[in-house]
Short mmCIF file of C-alpha atoms and ligand atoms in Angstrom, two decimals:
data_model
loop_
_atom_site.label_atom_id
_atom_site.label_comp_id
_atom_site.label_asym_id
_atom_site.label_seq_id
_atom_site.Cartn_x
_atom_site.Cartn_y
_atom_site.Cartn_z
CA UNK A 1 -224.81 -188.70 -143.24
CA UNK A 2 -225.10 -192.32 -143.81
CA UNK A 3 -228.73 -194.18 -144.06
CA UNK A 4 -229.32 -197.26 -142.50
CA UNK A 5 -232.77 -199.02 -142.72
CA UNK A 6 -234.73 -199.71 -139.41
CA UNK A 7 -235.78 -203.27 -137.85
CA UNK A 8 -238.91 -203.61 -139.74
CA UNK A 9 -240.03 -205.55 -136.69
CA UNK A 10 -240.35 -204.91 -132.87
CA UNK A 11 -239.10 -207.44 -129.64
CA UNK A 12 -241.98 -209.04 -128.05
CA UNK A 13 -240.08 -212.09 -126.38
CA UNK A 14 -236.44 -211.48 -125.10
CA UNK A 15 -233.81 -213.55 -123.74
CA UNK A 16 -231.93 -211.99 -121.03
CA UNK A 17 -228.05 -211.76 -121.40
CA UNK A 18 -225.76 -211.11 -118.36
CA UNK A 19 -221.94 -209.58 -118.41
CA UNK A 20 -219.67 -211.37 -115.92
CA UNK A 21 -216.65 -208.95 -114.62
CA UNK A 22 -213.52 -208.56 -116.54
CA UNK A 23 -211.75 -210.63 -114.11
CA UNK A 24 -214.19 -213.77 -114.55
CA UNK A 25 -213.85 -213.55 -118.12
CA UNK A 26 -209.78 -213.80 -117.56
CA UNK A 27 -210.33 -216.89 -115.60
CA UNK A 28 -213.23 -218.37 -118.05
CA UNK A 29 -210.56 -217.75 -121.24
CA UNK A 30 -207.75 -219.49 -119.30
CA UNK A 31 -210.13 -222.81 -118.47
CA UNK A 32 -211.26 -222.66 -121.98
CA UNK A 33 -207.44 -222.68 -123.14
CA UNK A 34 -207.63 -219.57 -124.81
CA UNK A 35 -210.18 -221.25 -127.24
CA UNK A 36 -213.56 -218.81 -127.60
CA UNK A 37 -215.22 -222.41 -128.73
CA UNK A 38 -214.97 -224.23 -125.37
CA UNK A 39 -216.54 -221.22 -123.75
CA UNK A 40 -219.78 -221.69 -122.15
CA UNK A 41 -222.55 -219.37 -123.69
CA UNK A 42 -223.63 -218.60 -120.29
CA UNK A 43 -220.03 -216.73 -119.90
CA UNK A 44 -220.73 -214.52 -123.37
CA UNK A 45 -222.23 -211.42 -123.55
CA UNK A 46 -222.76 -211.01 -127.79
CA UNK A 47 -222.60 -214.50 -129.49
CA UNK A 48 -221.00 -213.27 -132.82
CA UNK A 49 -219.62 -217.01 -133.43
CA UNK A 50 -222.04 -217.76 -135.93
CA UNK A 51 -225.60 -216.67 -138.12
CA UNK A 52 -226.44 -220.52 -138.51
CA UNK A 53 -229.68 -221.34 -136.23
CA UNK A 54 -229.07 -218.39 -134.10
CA UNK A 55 -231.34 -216.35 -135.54
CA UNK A 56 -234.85 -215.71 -134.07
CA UNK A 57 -238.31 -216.61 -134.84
CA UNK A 58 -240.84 -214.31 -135.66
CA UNK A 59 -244.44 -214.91 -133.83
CA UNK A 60 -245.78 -216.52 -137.40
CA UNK A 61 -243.20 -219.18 -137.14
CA UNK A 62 -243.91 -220.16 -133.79
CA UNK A 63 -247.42 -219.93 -134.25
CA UNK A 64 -246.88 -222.01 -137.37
CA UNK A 65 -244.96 -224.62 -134.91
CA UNK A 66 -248.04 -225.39 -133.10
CA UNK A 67 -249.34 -227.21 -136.47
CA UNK A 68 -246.34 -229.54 -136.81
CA UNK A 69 -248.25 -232.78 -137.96
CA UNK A 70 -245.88 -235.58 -136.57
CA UNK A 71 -246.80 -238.24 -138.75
CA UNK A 72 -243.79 -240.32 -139.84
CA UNK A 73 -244.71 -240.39 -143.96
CA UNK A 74 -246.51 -237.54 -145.58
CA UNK A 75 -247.23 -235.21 -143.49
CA UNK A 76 -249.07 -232.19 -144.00
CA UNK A 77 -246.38 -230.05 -142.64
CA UNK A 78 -244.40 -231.74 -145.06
CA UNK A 79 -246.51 -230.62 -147.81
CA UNK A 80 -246.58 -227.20 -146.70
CA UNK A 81 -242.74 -227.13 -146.97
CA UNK A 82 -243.00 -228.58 -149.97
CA UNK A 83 -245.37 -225.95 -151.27
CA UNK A 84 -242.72 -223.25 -150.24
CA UNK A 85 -239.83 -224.70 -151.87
CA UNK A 86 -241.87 -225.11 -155.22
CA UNK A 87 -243.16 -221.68 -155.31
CA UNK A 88 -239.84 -220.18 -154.32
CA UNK A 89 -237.42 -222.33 -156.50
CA UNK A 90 -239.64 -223.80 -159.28
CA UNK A 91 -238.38 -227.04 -158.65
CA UNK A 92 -240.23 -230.13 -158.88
CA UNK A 93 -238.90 -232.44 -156.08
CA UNK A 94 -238.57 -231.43 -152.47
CA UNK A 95 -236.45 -233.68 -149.66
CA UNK A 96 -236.16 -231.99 -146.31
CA UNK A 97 -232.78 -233.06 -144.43
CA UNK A 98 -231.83 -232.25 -140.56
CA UNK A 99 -229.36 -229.14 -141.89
CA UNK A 100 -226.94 -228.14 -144.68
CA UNK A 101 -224.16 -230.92 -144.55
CA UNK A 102 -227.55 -233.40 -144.16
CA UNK A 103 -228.26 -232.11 -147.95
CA UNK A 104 -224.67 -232.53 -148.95
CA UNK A 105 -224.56 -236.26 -147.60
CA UNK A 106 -227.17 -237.36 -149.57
CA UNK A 107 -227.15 -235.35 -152.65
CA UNK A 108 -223.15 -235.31 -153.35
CA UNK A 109 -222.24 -238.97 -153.86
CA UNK A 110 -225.61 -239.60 -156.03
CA UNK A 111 -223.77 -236.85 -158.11
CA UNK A 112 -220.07 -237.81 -158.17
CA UNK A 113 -220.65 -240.98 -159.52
CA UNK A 114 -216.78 -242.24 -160.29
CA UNK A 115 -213.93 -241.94 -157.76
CA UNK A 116 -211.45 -239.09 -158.64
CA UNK A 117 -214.54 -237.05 -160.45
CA UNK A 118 -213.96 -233.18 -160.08
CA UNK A 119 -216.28 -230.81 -158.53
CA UNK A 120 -215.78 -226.59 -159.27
CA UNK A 121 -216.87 -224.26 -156.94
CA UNK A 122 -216.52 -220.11 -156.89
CA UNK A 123 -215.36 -221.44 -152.89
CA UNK A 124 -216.64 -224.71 -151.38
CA UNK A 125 -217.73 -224.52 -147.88
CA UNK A 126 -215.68 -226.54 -145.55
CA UNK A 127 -218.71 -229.27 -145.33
CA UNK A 128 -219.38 -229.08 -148.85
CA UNK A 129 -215.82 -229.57 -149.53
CA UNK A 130 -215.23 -232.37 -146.35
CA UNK A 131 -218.67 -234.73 -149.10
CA UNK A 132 -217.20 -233.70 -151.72
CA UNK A 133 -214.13 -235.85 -150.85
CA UNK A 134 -215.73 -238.09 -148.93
CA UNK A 135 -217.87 -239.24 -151.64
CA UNK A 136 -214.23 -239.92 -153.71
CA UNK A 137 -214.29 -236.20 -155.30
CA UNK A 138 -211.98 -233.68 -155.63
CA UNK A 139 -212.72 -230.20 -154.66
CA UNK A 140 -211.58 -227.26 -156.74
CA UNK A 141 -211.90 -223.58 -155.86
CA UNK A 142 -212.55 -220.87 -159.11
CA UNK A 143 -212.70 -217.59 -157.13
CA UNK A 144 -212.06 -214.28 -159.27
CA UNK A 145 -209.11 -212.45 -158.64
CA UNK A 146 -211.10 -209.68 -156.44
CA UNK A 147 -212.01 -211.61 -154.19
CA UNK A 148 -208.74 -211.59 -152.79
CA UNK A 149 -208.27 -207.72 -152.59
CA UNK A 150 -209.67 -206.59 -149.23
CA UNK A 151 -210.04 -203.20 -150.21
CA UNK A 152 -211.08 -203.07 -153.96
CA UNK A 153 -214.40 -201.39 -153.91
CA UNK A 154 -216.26 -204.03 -156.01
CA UNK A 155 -219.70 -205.07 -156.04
CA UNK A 156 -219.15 -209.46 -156.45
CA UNK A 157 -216.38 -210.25 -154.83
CA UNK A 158 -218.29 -214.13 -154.73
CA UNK A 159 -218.21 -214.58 -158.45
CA UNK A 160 -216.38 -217.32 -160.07
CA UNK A 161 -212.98 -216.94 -162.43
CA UNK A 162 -215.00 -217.49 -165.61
CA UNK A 163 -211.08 -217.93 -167.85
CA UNK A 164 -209.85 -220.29 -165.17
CA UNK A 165 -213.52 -222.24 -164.90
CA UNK A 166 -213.05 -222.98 -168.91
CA UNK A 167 -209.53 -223.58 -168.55
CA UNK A 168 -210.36 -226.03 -165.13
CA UNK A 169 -212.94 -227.74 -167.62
CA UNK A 170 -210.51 -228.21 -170.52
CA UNK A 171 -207.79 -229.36 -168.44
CA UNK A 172 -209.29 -231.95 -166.45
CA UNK A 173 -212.44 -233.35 -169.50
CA UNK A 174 -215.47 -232.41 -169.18
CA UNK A 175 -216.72 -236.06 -168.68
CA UNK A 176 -214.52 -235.66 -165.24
CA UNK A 177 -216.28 -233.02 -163.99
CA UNK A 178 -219.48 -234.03 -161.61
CA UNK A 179 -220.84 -230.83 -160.83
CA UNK A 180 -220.39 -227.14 -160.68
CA UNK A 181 -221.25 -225.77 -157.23
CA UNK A 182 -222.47 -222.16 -157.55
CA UNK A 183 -222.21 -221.17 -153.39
CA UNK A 184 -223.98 -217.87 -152.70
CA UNK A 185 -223.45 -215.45 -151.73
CA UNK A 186 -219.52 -217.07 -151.27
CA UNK A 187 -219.62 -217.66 -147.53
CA UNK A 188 -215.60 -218.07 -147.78
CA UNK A 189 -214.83 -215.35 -149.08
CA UNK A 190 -216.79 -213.03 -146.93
CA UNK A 191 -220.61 -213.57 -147.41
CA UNK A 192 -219.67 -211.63 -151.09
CA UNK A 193 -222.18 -211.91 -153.18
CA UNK A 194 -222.45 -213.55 -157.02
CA UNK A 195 -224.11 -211.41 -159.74
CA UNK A 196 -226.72 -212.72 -162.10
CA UNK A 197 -224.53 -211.98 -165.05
CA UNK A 198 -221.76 -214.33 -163.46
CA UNK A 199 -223.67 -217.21 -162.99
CA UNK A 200 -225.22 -216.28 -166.41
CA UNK A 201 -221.99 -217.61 -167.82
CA UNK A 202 -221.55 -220.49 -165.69
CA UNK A 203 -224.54 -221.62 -166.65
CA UNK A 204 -223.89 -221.38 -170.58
CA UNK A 205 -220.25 -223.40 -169.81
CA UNK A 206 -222.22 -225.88 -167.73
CA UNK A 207 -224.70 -226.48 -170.35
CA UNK A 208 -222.35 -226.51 -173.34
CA UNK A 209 -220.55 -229.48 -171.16
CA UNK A 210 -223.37 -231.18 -170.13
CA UNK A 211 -221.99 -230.78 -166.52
CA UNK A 212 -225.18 -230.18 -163.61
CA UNK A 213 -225.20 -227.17 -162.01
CA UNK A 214 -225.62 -227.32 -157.62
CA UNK A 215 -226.54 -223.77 -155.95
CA UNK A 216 -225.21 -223.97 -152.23
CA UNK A 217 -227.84 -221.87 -151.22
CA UNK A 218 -227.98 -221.24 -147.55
CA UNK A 219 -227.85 -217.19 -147.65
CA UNK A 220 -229.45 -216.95 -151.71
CA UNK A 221 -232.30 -214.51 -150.14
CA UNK A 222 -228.75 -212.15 -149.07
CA UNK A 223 -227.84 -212.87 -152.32
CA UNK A 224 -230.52 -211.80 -154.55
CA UNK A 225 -230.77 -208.57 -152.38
CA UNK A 226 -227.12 -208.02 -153.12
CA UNK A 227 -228.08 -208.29 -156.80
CA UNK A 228 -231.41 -205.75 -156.55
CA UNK A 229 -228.89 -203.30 -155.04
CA UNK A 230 -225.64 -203.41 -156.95
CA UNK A 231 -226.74 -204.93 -160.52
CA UNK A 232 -227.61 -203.41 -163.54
CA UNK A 233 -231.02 -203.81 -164.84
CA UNK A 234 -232.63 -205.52 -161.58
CA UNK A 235 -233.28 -202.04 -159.29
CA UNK A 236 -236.80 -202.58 -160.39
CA UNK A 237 -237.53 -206.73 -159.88
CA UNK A 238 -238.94 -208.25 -156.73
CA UNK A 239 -236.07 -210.44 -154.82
CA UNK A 240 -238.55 -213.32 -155.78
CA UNK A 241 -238.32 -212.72 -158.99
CA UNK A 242 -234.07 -212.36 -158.87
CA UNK A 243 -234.42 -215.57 -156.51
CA UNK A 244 -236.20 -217.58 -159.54
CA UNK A 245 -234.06 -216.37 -162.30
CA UNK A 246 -231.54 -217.36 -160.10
CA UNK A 247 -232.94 -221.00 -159.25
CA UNK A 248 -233.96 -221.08 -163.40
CA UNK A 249 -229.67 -221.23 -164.13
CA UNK A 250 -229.42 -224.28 -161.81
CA UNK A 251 -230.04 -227.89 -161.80
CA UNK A 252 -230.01 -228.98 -157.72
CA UNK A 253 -230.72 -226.60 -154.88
CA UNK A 254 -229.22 -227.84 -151.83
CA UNK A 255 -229.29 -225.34 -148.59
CA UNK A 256 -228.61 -225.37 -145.15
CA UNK A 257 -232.00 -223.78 -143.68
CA UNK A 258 -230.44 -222.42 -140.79
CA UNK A 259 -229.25 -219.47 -142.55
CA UNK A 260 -232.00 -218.11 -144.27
CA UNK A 261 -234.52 -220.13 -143.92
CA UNK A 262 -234.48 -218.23 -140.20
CA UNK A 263 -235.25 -221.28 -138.69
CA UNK A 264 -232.78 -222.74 -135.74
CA UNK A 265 -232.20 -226.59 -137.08
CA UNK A 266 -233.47 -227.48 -141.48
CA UNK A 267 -231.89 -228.35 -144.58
CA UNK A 268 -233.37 -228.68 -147.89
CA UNK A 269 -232.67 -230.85 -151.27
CA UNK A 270 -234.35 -229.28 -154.38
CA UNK A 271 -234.23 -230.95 -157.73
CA UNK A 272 -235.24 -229.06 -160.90
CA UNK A 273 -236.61 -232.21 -163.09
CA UNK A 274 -234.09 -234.96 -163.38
CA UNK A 275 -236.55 -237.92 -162.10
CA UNK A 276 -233.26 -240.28 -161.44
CA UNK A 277 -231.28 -238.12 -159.25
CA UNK A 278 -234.36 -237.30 -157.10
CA UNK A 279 -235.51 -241.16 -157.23
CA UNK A 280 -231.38 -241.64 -155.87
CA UNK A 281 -231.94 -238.82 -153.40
CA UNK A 282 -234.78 -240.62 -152.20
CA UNK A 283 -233.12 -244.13 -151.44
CA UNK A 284 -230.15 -242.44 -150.00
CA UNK A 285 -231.98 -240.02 -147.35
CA UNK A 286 -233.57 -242.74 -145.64
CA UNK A 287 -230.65 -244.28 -144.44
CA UNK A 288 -228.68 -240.76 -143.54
CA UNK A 289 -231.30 -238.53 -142.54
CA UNK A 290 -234.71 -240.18 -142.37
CA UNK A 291 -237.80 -240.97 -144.12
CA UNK A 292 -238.21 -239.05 -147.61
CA UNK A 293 -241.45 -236.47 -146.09
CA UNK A 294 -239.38 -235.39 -143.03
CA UNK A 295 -235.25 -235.96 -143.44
CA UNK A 296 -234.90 -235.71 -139.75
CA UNK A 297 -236.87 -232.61 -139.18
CA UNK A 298 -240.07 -233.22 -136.74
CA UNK A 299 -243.33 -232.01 -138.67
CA UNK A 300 -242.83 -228.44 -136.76
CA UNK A 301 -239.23 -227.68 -137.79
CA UNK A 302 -240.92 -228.12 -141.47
CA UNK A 303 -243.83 -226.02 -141.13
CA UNK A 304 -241.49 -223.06 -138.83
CA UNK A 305 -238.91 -223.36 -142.23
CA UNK A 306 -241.91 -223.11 -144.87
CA UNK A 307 -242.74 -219.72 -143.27
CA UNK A 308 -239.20 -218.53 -142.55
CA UNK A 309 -238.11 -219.27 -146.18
CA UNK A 310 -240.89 -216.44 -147.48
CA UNK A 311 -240.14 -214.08 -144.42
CA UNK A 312 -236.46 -214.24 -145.60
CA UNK A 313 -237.33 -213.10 -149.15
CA UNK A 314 -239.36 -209.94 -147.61
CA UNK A 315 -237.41 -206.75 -148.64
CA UNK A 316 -237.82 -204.64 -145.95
CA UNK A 317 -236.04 -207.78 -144.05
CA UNK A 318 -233.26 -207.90 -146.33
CA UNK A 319 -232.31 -204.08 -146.60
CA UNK A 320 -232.07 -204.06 -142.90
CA UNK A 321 -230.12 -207.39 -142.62
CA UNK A 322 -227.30 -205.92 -145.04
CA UNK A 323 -227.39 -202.50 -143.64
CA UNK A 324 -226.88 -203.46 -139.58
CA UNK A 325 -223.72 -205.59 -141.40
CA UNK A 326 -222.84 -202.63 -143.61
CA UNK A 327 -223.16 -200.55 -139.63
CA UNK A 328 -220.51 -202.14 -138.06
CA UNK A 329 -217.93 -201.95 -140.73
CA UNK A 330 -218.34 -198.55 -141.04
CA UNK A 331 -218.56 -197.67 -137.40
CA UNK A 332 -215.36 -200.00 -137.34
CA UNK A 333 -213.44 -198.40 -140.35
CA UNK A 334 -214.26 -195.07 -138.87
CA UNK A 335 -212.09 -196.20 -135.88
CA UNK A 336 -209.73 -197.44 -137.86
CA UNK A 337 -210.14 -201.07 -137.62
CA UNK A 338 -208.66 -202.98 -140.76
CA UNK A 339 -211.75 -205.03 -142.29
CA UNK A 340 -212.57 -206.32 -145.54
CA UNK A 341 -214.50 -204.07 -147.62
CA UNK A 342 -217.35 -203.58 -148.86
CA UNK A 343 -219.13 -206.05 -146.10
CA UNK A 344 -220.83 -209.09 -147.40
CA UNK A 345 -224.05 -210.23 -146.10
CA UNK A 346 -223.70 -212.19 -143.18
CA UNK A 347 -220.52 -210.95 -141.28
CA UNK A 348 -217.85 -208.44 -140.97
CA UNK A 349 -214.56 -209.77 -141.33
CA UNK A 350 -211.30 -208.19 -139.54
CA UNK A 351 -207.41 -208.12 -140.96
CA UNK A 352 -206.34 -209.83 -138.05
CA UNK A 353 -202.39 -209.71 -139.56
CA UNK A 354 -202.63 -205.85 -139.96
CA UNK A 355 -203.34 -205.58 -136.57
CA UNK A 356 -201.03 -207.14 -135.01
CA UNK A 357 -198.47 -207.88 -137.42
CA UNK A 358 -195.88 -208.67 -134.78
CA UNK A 359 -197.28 -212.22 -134.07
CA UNK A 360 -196.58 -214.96 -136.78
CA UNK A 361 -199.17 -216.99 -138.65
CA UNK A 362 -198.46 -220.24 -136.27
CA UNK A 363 -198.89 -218.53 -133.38
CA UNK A 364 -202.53 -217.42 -134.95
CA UNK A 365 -202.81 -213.38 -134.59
CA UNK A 366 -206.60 -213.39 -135.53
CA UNK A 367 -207.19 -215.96 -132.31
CA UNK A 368 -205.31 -213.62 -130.12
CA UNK A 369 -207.57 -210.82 -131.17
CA UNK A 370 -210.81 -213.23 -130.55
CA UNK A 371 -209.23 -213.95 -127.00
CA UNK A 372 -208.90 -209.90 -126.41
CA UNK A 373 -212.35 -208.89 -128.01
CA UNK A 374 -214.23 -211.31 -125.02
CA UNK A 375 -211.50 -210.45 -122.13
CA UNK A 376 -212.69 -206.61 -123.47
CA UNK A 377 -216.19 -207.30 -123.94
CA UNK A 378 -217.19 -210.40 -123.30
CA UNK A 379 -217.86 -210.93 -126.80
CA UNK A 380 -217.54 -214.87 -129.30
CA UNK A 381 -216.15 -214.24 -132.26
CA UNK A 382 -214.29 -216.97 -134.54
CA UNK A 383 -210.59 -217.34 -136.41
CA UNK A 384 -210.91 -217.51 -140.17
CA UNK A 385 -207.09 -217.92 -140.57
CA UNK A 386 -204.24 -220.40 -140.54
CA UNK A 387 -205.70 -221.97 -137.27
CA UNK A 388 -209.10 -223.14 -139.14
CA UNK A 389 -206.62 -224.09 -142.15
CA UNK A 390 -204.45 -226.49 -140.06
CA UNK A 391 -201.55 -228.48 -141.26
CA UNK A 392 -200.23 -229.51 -144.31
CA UNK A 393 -201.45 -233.76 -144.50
CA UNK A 394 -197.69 -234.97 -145.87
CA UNK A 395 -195.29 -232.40 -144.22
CA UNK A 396 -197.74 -231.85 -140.58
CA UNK A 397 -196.56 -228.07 -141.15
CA UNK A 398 -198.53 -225.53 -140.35
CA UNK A 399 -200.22 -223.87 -143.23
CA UNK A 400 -200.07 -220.37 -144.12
CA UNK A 401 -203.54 -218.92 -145.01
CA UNK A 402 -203.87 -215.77 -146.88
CA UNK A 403 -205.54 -213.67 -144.68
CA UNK A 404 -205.42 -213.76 -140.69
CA UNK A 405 -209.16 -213.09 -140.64
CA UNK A 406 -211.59 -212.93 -136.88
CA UNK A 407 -215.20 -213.10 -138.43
CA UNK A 408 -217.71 -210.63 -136.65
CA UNK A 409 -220.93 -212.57 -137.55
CA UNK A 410 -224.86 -211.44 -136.92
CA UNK A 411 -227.03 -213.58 -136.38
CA UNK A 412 -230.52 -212.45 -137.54
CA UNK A 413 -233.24 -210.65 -136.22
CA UNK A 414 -231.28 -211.13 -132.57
CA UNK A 415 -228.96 -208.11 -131.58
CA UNK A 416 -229.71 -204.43 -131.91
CA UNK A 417 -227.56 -201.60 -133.21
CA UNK A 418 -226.95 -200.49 -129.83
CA UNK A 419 -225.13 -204.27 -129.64
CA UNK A 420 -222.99 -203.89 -132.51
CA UNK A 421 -221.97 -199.96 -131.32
CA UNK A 422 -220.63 -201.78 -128.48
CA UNK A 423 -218.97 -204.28 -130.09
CA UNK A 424 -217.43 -202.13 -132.48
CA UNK A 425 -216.03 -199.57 -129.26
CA UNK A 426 -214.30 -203.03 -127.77
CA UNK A 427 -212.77 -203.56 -131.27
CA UNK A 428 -211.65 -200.27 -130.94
CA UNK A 429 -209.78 -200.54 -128.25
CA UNK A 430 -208.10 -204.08 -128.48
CA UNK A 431 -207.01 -202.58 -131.83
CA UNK A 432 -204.78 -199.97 -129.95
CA UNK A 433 -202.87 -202.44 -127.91
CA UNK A 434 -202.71 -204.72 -131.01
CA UNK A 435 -199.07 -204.51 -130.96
CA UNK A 436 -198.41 -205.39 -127.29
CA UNK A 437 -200.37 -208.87 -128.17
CA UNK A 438 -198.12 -212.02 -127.68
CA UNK A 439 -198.69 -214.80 -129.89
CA UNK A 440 -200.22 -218.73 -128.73
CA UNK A 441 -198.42 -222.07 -128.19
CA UNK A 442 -200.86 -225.23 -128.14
CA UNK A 443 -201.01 -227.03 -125.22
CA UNK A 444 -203.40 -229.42 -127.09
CA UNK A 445 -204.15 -230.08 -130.89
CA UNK A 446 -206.45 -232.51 -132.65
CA UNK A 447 -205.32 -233.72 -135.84
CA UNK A 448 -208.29 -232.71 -137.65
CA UNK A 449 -210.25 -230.01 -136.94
CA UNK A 450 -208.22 -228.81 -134.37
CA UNK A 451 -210.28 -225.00 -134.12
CA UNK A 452 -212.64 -226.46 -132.24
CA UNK A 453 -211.17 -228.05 -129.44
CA UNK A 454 -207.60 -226.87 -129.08
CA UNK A 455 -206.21 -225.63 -126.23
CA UNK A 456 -203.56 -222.98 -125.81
CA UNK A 457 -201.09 -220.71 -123.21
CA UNK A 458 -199.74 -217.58 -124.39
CA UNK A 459 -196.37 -217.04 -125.24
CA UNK A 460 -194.22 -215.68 -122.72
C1 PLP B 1 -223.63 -223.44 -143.31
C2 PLP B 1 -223.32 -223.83 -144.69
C3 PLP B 1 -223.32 -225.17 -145.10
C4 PLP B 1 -223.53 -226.32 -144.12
O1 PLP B 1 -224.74 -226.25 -143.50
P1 PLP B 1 -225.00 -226.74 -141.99
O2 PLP B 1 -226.43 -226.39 -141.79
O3 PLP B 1 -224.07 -225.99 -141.10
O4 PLP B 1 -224.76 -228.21 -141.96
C5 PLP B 1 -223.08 -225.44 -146.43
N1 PLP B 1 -222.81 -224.47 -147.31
C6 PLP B 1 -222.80 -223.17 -146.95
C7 PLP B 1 -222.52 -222.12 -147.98
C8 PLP B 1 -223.04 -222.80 -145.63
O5 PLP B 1 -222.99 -221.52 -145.28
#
């Protein structure tokens, strides 16, 4: 028998959920164009879509809203936020901002200070990547090589390539190098986690370059949980203690808030001790986000995140969060659904091109499969495949990706395992008619960011 850790909370305010028929959920796909993202939420019965800001409050945090101090400078909701981050990260300067790409906006171009400057990542996010060029960078990726095995039992899939980082380093001159982004865990690449001993060594190569180190932050609560489990020597240390060791390798925190900080709308800029980067920060936010003591959050946002951010590091939290994740791969792989193994922290993520292998990549299998799971079950879930990686910028052809990925992913504290045993029977069964599935044509296609708003018809 399997063990999986309980809620370590109970429901005291719900929010009720209805299922329309099977037949209104044909008709909703079809005027959504076969595109889960122009559904309304009112027409979905488990919102798997996404974990950022759809998590839920606990009663502390919205008793903690009711103090929001709306004052426009200096706040005292600002300075319990700032309190938080201090104690959490160690870090002397604190800059709230509206959510994670907020952070990125101001914090990335202060850092990448010529055009054509190089920025490393284990796997940038797509809006880390999007400032990253759009402050003149260029993005690379340094993912290890098991990250790309779906199967390989192994326990940091999110670490980086530590050969190819020197060799990145070497080749392009270290004076070309802005910043090394340490993203954890690697939302990318599944919600995999980094270990300690990986970043260990990042760290040491930053340093010996004089290159700053970022952490991407917005699940490193999952992430030092992943490292109390599965790394040697740190069974017996307090998450806190893993999160500040983990903080102590770093120069810049930057974090969207809406993962966990288990608030619904936050982002956060931390800065170790470089006075001239914060004093930058400063300047820039006001123009982006808003004034330095409240970076477009009102004064209850703050004081709802400075409570979520230590709620998030509680343990009895965490084991649950990875285990109900950890649940629904293994009720999946016991039905013999093709996912990528072991789960990471935040999502599970199905092999979309082993199930139906019939359709090609540019007629997007792992949509179809999203499109079948809600006509099923009436459940959102989201393409992770050569859809989201649209078309090549000189040729317009479509791009292959690696994987045909649909991403399963929990948001927190919000559905119950009873939820995700249904979701896992609909699964089920869309997986045995996964070879019947026909392929999509667009009927409409944005040039960028076409995932969101596309429209389709099946193929006859
Ligand atoms: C969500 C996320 C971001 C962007 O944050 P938003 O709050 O969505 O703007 C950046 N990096 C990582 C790793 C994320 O998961």
């Amino acid at each position: 028998m399997k063990y999986y850790s309980l809620p370590p909370f109970r429901i005291k305010m719900v929010e009720p959920i209805k299922q329309i028929t099977k037949e209104e959920r044909i008709e909703r796909l079809k005027e959504a164009g076969f595109n889960p993202f122009r559904l309304k939420s009112e027409d979905v019965f488990i919102d798997l879509l996404t974990d950022s800001g759809t998590g839920a409050m606990s009663h502390y945090q919205w008793s903690a809203l009711m103090m929001g101090d709306e004052a426009y400078a200096g706040s005292r909701s600002f300075y319990r936020l700032e309190k938080a981050v201090k104690d959490i990260t160690g870090y002397k300067y604190v800059i709230p901002a509206h959510q994670g790409r907020g952070a990125e906006q101001v914090a990335l171009p202060n850092l990448i200070k010529r055009k054509g400057m190089y920025v490393i990542s284990n796997i940038h996010f797509d809006t880390t990547r999007a400032h990253v060029e759009l402050a003149g960078g260029r993005a690379l990726d340094c993912a290890c090589e098991e990250c790309f095995d779906l199967s390989l039992d192994y326990p940091f899939k999110g670490n980086f390539n530590i050969i190819k980082l020197k060799e990145l380093i070497e080749e392009k001159g270290k004076d070309n190098i802005a910043a090394i982004i340490m993203t954890i865990t690697n939302n990318s690449a599944g919600g995999q986690p980094v270990s300690l001993e990986n970043m260990r060594e990042v760290n040491k190569i930053a340093r010996m370059n004089s290159i700053p180190i970022v952490i991407d932050g917005a699940r490193y609560a999952e992430n030092s949980y992943f490292i109390k489990l599965r790394e040697k020597g740190y069974n017996e240390k307090s998450v806190r203690d893993i999160a500040k060791e983990t903080f102590d390798l770093a120069d810049v925190f930057l974090m969207s808030s809406k993962k966990d900080g288990l608030v619904n709308i936050g982002g956060l800029i931390a800065i170790k001790d470089n006075e001239e980067l914060f004093r930058q920060c400063q300047v820039r936010v006001i123009p982006m986000e808003g004034f330095p003591t409240y970076g477009g959050l009102s004064g209850r946002d703050m004081d709802a995140l400075a409570v979520g951010l230590n709620e998030a590091l509680e343990e009895d939290y965490l084991q649950y969060r990875l285990d109900e994740i950890r649940y629904l791969g293994d009720k999946l792989q016991e039905g013999g659904v093709p996912i990528q193994y072991p789960t990471g922290g935040h999502a599970v993520f199905v092999d979309c091109g082993a199930i139906c292998p019939q359709i090609p990549f540019d007629q997007f299998p792992a949509q179809v499969v999203c499109n079948e799971l809600y006509i099923e079950g009436g459940i959102r879930a989201v393409e992770i495949g050569s859809l989201l990686l649209g078309r090549d910028p000189d040729t317009h052809e479509n791009l292959k990706a690696d994987k045909e990925f649909m991403r399963l992913t929990i948001p927190r504290r919000t559905y119950t395992l009873e939820h995700l045993n249904y979701v896992a029977r609909c699964l089920i069964e869309v997986c045995k008619r996964g070879k019947e599935l026909k392929g999509l044509d667009f009927v409409y296609e944005s040039p960028i960011l076409r995932h969101f708003t596309a429209e389709f018809k099946p193929k006859e």
